[in-house]
Amino acid sequence: MSSDCLFCNIVERSVPATIVHETGSVLAFRDINPQAPTHVLVIPKAHHADAASMAASDPALAGEVLDIAGTVAAADGIDAAGYRLVFNTGKDGQQTVLHAHCHVLGGRGMEWPPG
Ligand code: 5GP
Ligand code: ZN
């Protein structure tokens, strides 16, 4: 836990968020600036800087993040139509919060390639 990390503070409930799912090690909450009708962030409660470093140090946790991403998609009713999972990583990946998070985006048709 890092007190200057926004998502650690959401885990600690010192910053409010609309939480849609929680397990012992994973939290899912709605993005404050949604880019699609469903835009949920699925994060490990433990601080990891990005998806790859999370997977390297705790592969089971990375698997649980993906599992909960699917659970969230099903709960929002977008699993049949399809959805997009995104892990922005680093500067060129436009990662702005340096705590690993999986964007779950859906409820509209996505475009490819991404910008
Ligand atoms: P990134 O750009 O790092 O891949 O994604 C960070 C995401 O966090 C962005 O989509 C942004 O809208 C979201 N975000 C930033 N601050 C907050 C906040 O305080 N609460 C919530 N729920 N989402 C946030
Ligand atoms: Zn953090």
GROMACS .gro file of N, CA and C and ligand atoms in nm:
model
  370
    1MET      N    1   0.085  -0.120   0.000
    1MET     CA    2   0.000   0.000   0.000
    1MET      C    3   0.087   0.124   0.000
    2SER      N    4   0.059   0.213  -0.092
    2SER     CA    5   0.134   0.337  -0.103
    2SER      C    6   0.035   0.452  -0.087
    3SER      N    7   0.055   0.538   0.015
    3SER     CA    8  -0.046   0.640   0.044
    3SER      C    9  -0.054   0.746  -0.064
    4ASP      N   10   0.050   0.756  -0.150
    4ASP     CA   11   0.040   0.854  -0.258
    4ASP      C   12  -0.006   0.790  -0.389
    5CYS      N   13  -0.053   0.666  -0.381
    5CYS     CA   14  -0.107   0.598  -0.501
    5CYS      C   15  -0.259   0.607  -0.497
    6LEU      N   16  -0.317   0.666  -0.602
    6LEU     CA   17  -0.463   0.685  -0.607
    6LEU      C   18  -0.538   0.554  -0.589
    7PHE      N   19  -0.497   0.449  -0.660
    7PHE     CA   20  -0.574   0.325  -0.654
    7PHE      C   21  -0.553   0.253  -0.519
    8CYS      N   22  -0.436   0.265  -0.458
    8CYS     CA   23  -0.421   0.213  -0.321
    8CYS      C   24  -0.518   0.286  -0.228
    9ASN      N   25  -0.536   0.415  -0.249
    9ASN     CA   26  -0.629   0.491  -0.165
    9ASN      C   27  -0.774   0.449  -0.191
   10ILE      N   28  -0.808   0.412  -0.312
   10ILE     CA   29  -0.942   0.358  -0.339
   10ILE      C   30  -0.958   0.224  -0.268
   11VAL      N   31  -0.854   0.139  -0.271
   11VAL     CA   32  -0.860   0.012  -0.198
   11VAL      C   33  -0.884   0.037  -0.050
   12GLU      N   34  -0.817   0.138   0.003
   12GLU     CA   35  -0.829   0.170   0.147
   12GLU      C   36  -0.955   0.247   0.181
   13ARG      N   37  -1.033   0.282   0.078
   13ARG     CA   38  -1.159   0.357   0.094
   13ARG      C   39  -1.134   0.502   0.139
   14SER      N   40  -1.012   0.552   0.127
   14SER     CA   41  -0.990   0.692   0.160
   14SER      C   42  -1.022   0.781   0.040
   15VAL      N   43  -1.035   0.723  -0.079
   15VAL     CA   44  -1.089   0.791  -0.197
   15VAL      C   45  -1.213   0.712  -0.239
   16PRO      N   46  -1.328   0.778  -0.257
   16PRO     CA   47  -1.450   0.704  -0.291
   16PRO      C   48  -1.449   0.655  -0.436
   17ALA      N   49  -1.518   0.546  -0.459
   17ALA     CA   50  -1.535   0.493  -0.595
   17ALA      C   51  -1.663   0.411  -0.596
   18THR      N   52  -1.717   0.393  -0.715
   18THR     CA   53  -1.836   0.308  -0.731
   18THR      C   54  -1.788   0.165  -0.753
   19ILE      N   55  -1.789   0.089  -0.646
   19ILE     CA   56  -1.734  -0.046  -0.649
   19ILE      C   57  -1.841  -0.142  -0.701
   20VAL      N   58  -1.802  -0.226  -0.797
   20VAL     CA   59  -1.898  -0.321  -0.854
   20VAL      C   60  -1.868  -0.464  -0.815
   21HIS      N   61  -1.744  -0.493  -0.772
   21HIS     CA   62  -1.711  -0.630  -0.732
   21HIS      C   63  -1.586  -0.626  -0.645
   22GLU      N   64  -1.582  -0.717  -0.549
   22GLU     CA   65  -1.465  -0.722  -0.460
   22GLU      C   66  -1.441  -0.864  -0.417
   23THR      N   67  -1.313  -0.903  -0.416
   23THR     CA   68  -1.272  -1.030  -0.356
   23THR      C   69  -1.164  -0.995  -0.253
   24GLY      N   70  -1.106  -1.096  -0.193
   24GLY     CA   71  -1.002  -1.070  -0.095
   24GLY      C   72  -0.881  -1.000  -0.152
   25SER      N   73  -0.857  -1.018  -0.281
   25SER     CA   74  -0.735  -0.962  -0.339
   25SER      C   75  -0.757  -0.872  -0.460
   26VAL      N   76  -0.882  -0.856  -0.502
   26VAL     CA   77  -0.911  -0.778  -0.625
   26VAL      C   78  -1.030  -0.686  -0.599
   27LEU      N   79  -1.023  -0.566  -0.659
   27LEU     CA   80  -1.132  -0.470  -0.650
   27LEU      C   81  -1.169  -0.424  -0.792
   28ALA      N   82  -1.298  -0.408  -0.818
   28ALA     CA   83  -1.345  -0.357  -0.947
   28ALA      C   84  -1.437  -0.238  -0.921
   29PHE      N   85  -1.411  -0.128  -0.993
   29PHE     CA   86  -1.492  -0.006  -0.973
   29PHE      C   87  -1.505   0.066  -1.106
   30ARG      N   88  -1.609   0.151  -1.115
   30ARG     CA   89  -1.634   0.221  -1.242
   30ARG      C   90  -1.534   0.335  -1.262
   31ASP      N   91  -1.489   0.348  -1.388
   31ASP     CA   92  -1.397   0.455  -1.421
   31ASP      C   93  -1.467   0.590  -1.405
   32ILE      N   94  -1.397   0.689  -1.352
   32ILE     CA   95  -1.455   0.821  -1.326
   32ILE      C   96  -1.482   0.896  -1.456
   33ASN      N   97  -1.417   0.856  -1.563
   33ASN     CA   98  -1.431   0.923  -1.694
   33ASN      C   99  -1.458   0.816  -1.801
   34PRO      N  100  -1.579   0.759  -1.799
   34PRO     CA  101  -1.605   0.641  -1.882
   34PRO      C  102  -1.595   0.669  -2.031
   35GLN      N  103  -1.531   0.577  -2.102
   35GLN     CA  104  -1.513   0.587  -2.246
   35GLN      C  105  -1.609   0.496  -2.323
   36ALA      N  106  -1.697   0.430  -2.252
   36ALA     CA  107  -1.795   0.339  -2.312
   36ALA      C  108  -1.905   0.319  -2.208
   37PRO      N  109  -2.023   0.268  -2.250
   37PRO     CA  110  -2.130   0.248  -2.152
   37PRO      C  111  -2.087   0.165  -2.032
   38THR      N  112  -2.008   0.061  -2.055
   38THR     CA  113  -1.940  -0.008  -1.944
   38THR      C  114  -1.793   0.028  -1.948
   39HIS      N  115  -1.743   0.086  -1.841
   39HIS     CA  116  -1.599   0.113  -1.827
   39HIS      C  117  -1.563   0.092  -1.680
   40VAL      N  118  -1.512  -0.027  -1.654
   40VAL     CA  119  -1.478  -0.068  -1.517
   40VAL      C  120  -1.328  -0.093  -1.511
   41LEU      N  121  -1.267  -0.058  -1.399
   41LEU     CA  122  -1.126  -0.087  -1.375
   41LEU      C  123  -1.118  -0.201  -1.275
   42VAL      N  124  -1.042  -0.303  -1.310
   42VAL     CA  125  -1.021  -0.418  -1.221
   42VAL      C  126  -0.876  -0.413  -1.175
   43ILE      N  127  -0.856  -0.405  -1.044
   43ILE     CA  128  -0.720  -0.385  -0.992
   43ILE      C  129  -0.688  -0.488  -0.884
   44PRO      N  130  -0.558  -0.523  -0.872
   44PRO     CA  131  -0.516  -0.600  -0.755
   44PRO      C  132  -0.516  -0.506  -0.635
   45LYS      N  133  -0.555  -0.557  -0.518
   45LYS     CA  134  -0.548  -0.471  -0.399
   45LYS      C  135  -0.403  -0.441  -0.363
   46ALA      N  136  -0.315  -0.536  -0.386
   46ALA     CA  137  -0.173  -0.513  -0.361
   46ALA      C  138  -0.117  -0.421  -0.469
   47HIS      N  139  -0.024  -0.334  -0.430
   47HIS     CA  140   0.032  -0.241  -0.527
   47HIS      C  141   0.133  -0.311  -0.618
   48HIS      N  142   0.104  -0.308  -0.748
   48HIS     CA  143   0.199  -0.349  -0.853
   48HIS      C  144   0.194  -0.239  -0.957
   49ALA      N  145   0.309  -0.201  -1.010
   49ALA     CA  146   0.314  -0.083  -1.096
   49ALA      C  147   0.240  -0.103  -1.228
   50ASP      N  148   0.246  -0.223  -1.283
   50ASP     CA  149   0.179  -0.247  -1.412
   50ASP      C  150   0.147  -0.396  -1.424
   51ALA      N  151   0.078  -0.430  -1.532
   51ALA     CA  152   0.029  -0.567  -1.547
   51ALA      C  153   0.144  -0.668  -1.554
   52ALA      N  154   0.250  -0.635  -1.628
   52ALA     CA  155   0.358  -0.731  -1.645
   52ALA      C  156   0.431  -0.756  -1.513
   53SER      N  157   0.453  -0.650  -1.436
   53SER     CA  158   0.522  -0.672  -1.309
   53SER      C  159   0.433  -0.747  -1.211
   54MET      N  160   0.301  -0.725  -1.217
   54MET     CA  161   0.210  -0.804  -1.135
   54MET      C  162   0.218  -0.952  -1.177
   55ALA      N  163   0.212  -0.979  -1.305
   55ALA     CA  164   0.215  -1.118  -1.351
   55ALA      C  165   0.347  -1.186  -1.316
   56ALA      N  166   0.457  -1.109  -1.321
   56ALA     CA  167   0.588  -1.168  -1.290
   56ALA      C  168   0.600  -1.203  -1.142
   57SER      N  169   0.545  -1.118  -1.056
   57SER     CA  170   0.563  -1.143  -0.913
   57SER      C  171   0.450  -1.226  -0.853
   58ASP      N  172   0.331  -1.227  -0.915
   58ASP     CA  173   0.218  -1.301  -0.860
   58ASP      C  174   0.124  -1.345  -0.973
   59PRO      N  175   0.161  -1.451  -1.045
   59PRO     CA  176   0.081  -1.493  -1.160
   59PRO      C  177  -0.063  -1.528  -1.123
   60ALA      N  178  -0.084  -1.584  -1.006
   60ALA     CA  179  -0.221  -1.620  -0.967
   60ALA      C  180  -0.307  -1.495  -0.952
   61LEU      N  181  -0.247  -1.389  -0.899
   61LEU     CA  182  -0.319  -1.263  -0.884
   61LEU      C  183  -0.356  -1.206  -1.021
   62ALA      N  184  -0.262  -1.212  -1.115
   62ALA     CA  185  -0.291  -1.164  -1.250
   62ALA      C  186  -0.406  -1.245  -1.310
   63GLY      N  187  -0.407  -1.374  -1.285
   63GLY     CA  188  -0.517  -1.457  -1.333
   63GLY      C  189  -0.649  -1.419  -1.269
   64GLU      N  190  -0.645  -1.384  -1.142
   64GLU     CA  191  -0.769  -1.345  -1.075
   64GLU      C  192  -0.822  -1.213  -1.130
   65VAL      N  193  -0.732  -1.121  -1.162
   65VAL     CA  194  -0.776  -0.994  -1.223
   65VAL      C  195  -0.851  -1.023  -1.353
   66LEU      N  196  -0.798  -1.114  -1.435
   66LEU     CA  197  -0.866  -1.147  -1.561
   66LEU      C  198  -0.998  -1.218  -1.534
   67ASP      N  199  -1.000  -1.305  -1.436
   67ASP     CA  200  -1.123  -1.376  -1.402
   67ASP      C  201  -1.232  -1.276  -1.361
   68ILE      N  202  -1.194  -1.180  -1.277
   68ILE     CA  203  -1.293  -1.081  -1.231
   68ILE      C  204  -1.334  -0.988  -1.345
   69ALA      N  205  -1.244  -0.963  -1.438
   69ALA     CA  206  -1.283  -0.883  -1.556
   69ALA      C  207  -1.398  -0.952  -1.629
   70GLY      N  208  -1.389  -1.083  -1.643
   70GLY     CA  209  -1.498  -1.157  -1.706
   70GLY      C  210  -1.625  -1.154  -1.623
   71THR      N  211  -1.610  -1.164  -1.494
   71THR     CA  212  -1.726  -1.157  -1.404
   71THR      C  213  -1.798  -1.023  -1.417
   72VAL      N  214  -1.718  -0.916  -1.422
   72VAL     CA  215  -1.774  -0.780  -1.435
   72VAL      C  216  -1.847  -0.766  -1.569
   73ALA      N  217  -1.787  -0.817  -1.676
   73ALA     CA  218  -1.850  -0.809  -1.808
   73ALA      C  219  -1.984  -0.882  -1.807
   74ALA      N  220  -1.987  -0.999  -1.746
   74ALA     CA  221  -2.112  -1.075  -1.740
   74ALA      C  222  -2.216  -1.001  -1.656
   75ALA      N  223  -2.172  -0.942  -1.545
   75ALA     CA  224  -2.265  -0.870  -1.458
   75ALA      C  225  -2.327  -0.750  -1.528
   76ASP      N  226  -2.249  -0.686  -1.618
   76ASP     CA  227  -2.302  -0.571  -1.693
   76ASP      C  228  -2.375  -0.615  -1.820
   77GLY      N  229  -2.379  -0.744  -1.845
   77GLY     CA  230  -2.455  -0.796  -1.959
   77GLY      C  231  -2.390  -0.773  -2.094
   78ILE      N  232  -2.257  -0.758  -2.095
   78ILE     CA  233  -2.187  -0.732  -2.221
   78ILE      C  234  -2.106  -0.852  -2.268
   79ASP      N  235  -2.114  -0.962  -2.197
   79ASP     CA  236  -2.028  -1.076  -2.231
   79ASP      C  237  -2.068  -1.140  -2.363
   80ALA      N  238  -2.197  -1.146  -2.393
   80ALA     CA  239  -2.238  -1.210  -2.518
   80ALA      C  240  -2.200  -1.126  -2.638
   81ALA      N  241  -2.217  -0.995  -2.628
   81ALA     CA  242  -2.186  -0.906  -2.741
   81ALA      C  243  -2.035  -0.889  -2.759
   82GLY      N  244  -1.962  -0.899  -2.649
   82GLY     CA  245  -1.817  -0.883  -2.655
   82GLY      C  246  -1.774  -0.752  -2.591
   83TYR      N  247  -1.647  -0.746  -2.560
   83TYR     CA  248  -1.593  -0.630  -2.487
   83TYR      C  249  -1.443  -0.627  -2.507
   84ARG      N  250  -1.380  -0.525  -2.453
   84ARG     CA  251  -1.234  -0.511  -2.468
   84ARG      C  252  -1.170  -0.500  -2.331
   85LEU      N  253  -1.059  -0.573  -2.313
   85LEU     CA  254  -0.975  -0.561  -2.193
   85LEU      C  255  -0.846  -0.491  -2.232
   86VAL      N  256  -0.808  -0.388  -2.156
   86VAL     CA  257  -0.689  -0.307  -2.188
   86VAL      C  258  -0.604  -0.289  -2.063
   87PHE      N  259  -0.473  -0.313  -2.078
   87PHE     CA  260  -0.378  -0.279  -1.973
   87PHE      C  261  -0.282  -0.177  -2.031
   88ASN      N  262  -0.308  -0.049  -2.019
   88ASN     CA  263  -0.212   0.050  -2.063
   88ASN      C  264  -0.086   0.036  -1.977
   89THR      N  265   0.030   0.043  -2.041
   89THR     CA  266   0.155   0.023  -1.969
   89THR      C  267   0.258   0.127  -2.012
   90GLY      N  268   0.305   0.204  -1.915
   90GLY     CA  269   0.413   0.298  -1.942
   90GLY      C  270   0.371   0.421  -2.021
   91LYS      N  271   0.469   0.503  -2.051
   91LYS     CA  272   0.442   0.633  -2.114
   91LYS      C  273   0.378   0.618  -2.251
   92ASP      N  274   0.438   0.538  -2.339
   92ASP     CA  275   0.381   0.523  -2.473
   92ASP      C  276   0.247   0.450  -2.471
   93GLY      N  277   0.223   0.371  -2.367
   93GLY     CA  278   0.094   0.303  -2.352
   93GLY      C  279  -0.011   0.392  -2.289
   94GLN      N  280   0.025   0.517  -2.258
   94GLN     CA  281  -0.067   0.616  -2.198
   94GLN      C  282  -0.116   0.571  -2.061
   95GLN      N  283  -0.029   0.501  -1.984
   95GLN     CA  284  -0.068   0.467  -1.847
   95GLN      C  285  -0.052   0.591  -1.761
   96THR      N  286  -0.160   0.631  -1.695
   96THR     CA  287  -0.155   0.752  -1.612
   96THR      C  288  -0.157   0.721  -1.463
   97VAL      N  289  -0.207   0.604  -1.425
   97VAL     CA  290  -0.206   0.563  -1.284
   97VAL      C  291  -0.114   0.442  -1.273
   98LEU      N  292  -0.007   0.457  -1.195
   98LEU     CA  293   0.097   0.355  -1.193
   98LEU      C  294   0.068   0.248  -1.087
   99HIS      N  295  -0.053   0.194  -1.094
   99HIS     CA  296  -0.099   0.078  -1.016
   99HIS      C  297  -0.174  -0.007  -1.118
  100ALA      N  298  -0.131  -0.131  -1.135
  100ALA     CA  299  -0.186  -0.216  -1.241
  100ALA      C  300  -0.338  -0.214  -1.242
  101HIS      N  301  -0.395  -0.200  -1.361
  101HIS     CA  302  -0.541  -0.203  -1.373
  101HIS      C  303  -0.580  -0.250  -1.511
  102CYS      N  304  -0.688  -0.327  -1.513
  102CYS     CA  305  -0.746  -0.377  -1.638
  102CYS      C  306  -0.871  -0.297  -1.667
  103HIS      N  307  -0.871  -0.226  -1.781
  103HIS     CA  308  -0.992  -0.158  -1.826
  103HIS      C  309  -1.086  -0.263  -1.887
  104VAL      N  310  -1.211  -0.265  -1.844
  104VAL     CA  311  -1.315  -0.346  -1.907
  104VAL      C  312  -1.407  -0.249  -1.978
  105LEU      N  313  -1.405  -0.253  -2.111
  105LEU     CA  314  -1.479  -0.157  -2.194
  105LEU      C  315  -1.580  -0.231  -2.280
  106GLY      N  316  -1.703  -0.185  -2.280
  106GLY     CA  317  -1.803  -0.250  -2.364
  106GLY      C  318  -1.934  -0.176  -2.362
  107GLY      N  319  -2.033  -0.237  -2.428
  107GLY     CA  320  -2.163  -0.174  -2.439
  107GLY      C  321  -2.176  -0.092  -2.566
  108ARG      N  322  -2.070  -0.091  -2.646
  108ARG     CA  323  -2.073  -0.030  -2.781
  108ARG      C  324  -1.968  -0.102  -2.864
  109GLY      N  325  -1.975  -0.088  -2.995
  109GLY     CA  326  -1.874  -0.147  -3.081
  109GLY      C  327  -1.741  -0.074  -3.063
  110MET      N  328  -1.634  -0.149  -3.051
  110MET     CA  329  -1.500  -0.089  -3.038
  110MET      C  330  -1.441  -0.067  -3.177
  111GLU      N  331  -1.338   0.015  -3.181
  111GLU     CA  332  -1.269   0.039  -3.309
  111GLU      C  333  -1.130  -0.023  -3.303
  112TRP      N  334  -1.073  -0.048  -3.421
  112TRP     CA  335  -0.938  -0.100  -3.430
  112TRP      C  336  -0.874  -0.044  -3.556
  113PRO      N  337  -0.750   0.006  -3.555
  113PRO     CA  338  -0.661   0.004  -3.440
  113PRO      C  339  -0.696   0.112  -3.338
  114PRO      N  340  -0.657   0.093  -3.213
  114PRO     CA  341  -0.677   0.195  -3.111
  114PRO      C  342  -0.587   0.316  -3.139
  115GLY      N  343  -0.621   0.428  -3.083
  115GLY     CA  344  -0.542   0.549  -3.108
  115GLY      C  345  -0.409   0.547  -3.036
  1165GP     P1  346  -0.471   0.463  -1.741
  1165GP     O1  347  -0.471   0.589  -1.821
  1165GP     O2  348  -0.362   0.465  -1.635
  1165GP     O3  349  -0.469   0.338  -1.823
  1165GP     O4  350  -0.612   0.458  -1.668
  1165GP     C1  351  -0.639   0.528  -1.551
  1165GP     C2  352  -0.789   0.541  -1.545
  1165GP     O5  353  -0.822   0.583  -1.414
  1165GP     C3  354  -0.845   0.646  -1.640
  1165GP     O6  355  -0.936   0.584  -1.730
  1165GP     C4  356  -0.912   0.748  -1.548
  1165GP     O7  357  -1.033   0.799  -1.600
  1165GP     C5  358  -0.934   0.667  -1.422
  1165GP     N1  359  -0.933   0.747  -1.302
  1165GP     C6  360  -0.848   0.850  -1.270
  1165GP     N2  361  -0.877   0.899  -1.149
  1165GP     C7  362  -0.982   0.827  -1.101
  1165GP     C8  363  -1.059   0.831  -0.979
  1165GP     O8  364  -1.034   0.910  -0.888
  1165GP     N3  365  -1.160   0.741  -0.968
  1165GP     C9  366  -1.191   0.651  -1.066
  1165GP     N4  367  -1.294   0.570  -1.044
  1165GP     N5  368  -1.122   0.644  -1.182
  1165GP    C10  369  -1.019   0.730  -1.198
  117ZN      ZN  370  -0.113   0.146  -0.561
   0.00000   0.00000   0.00000
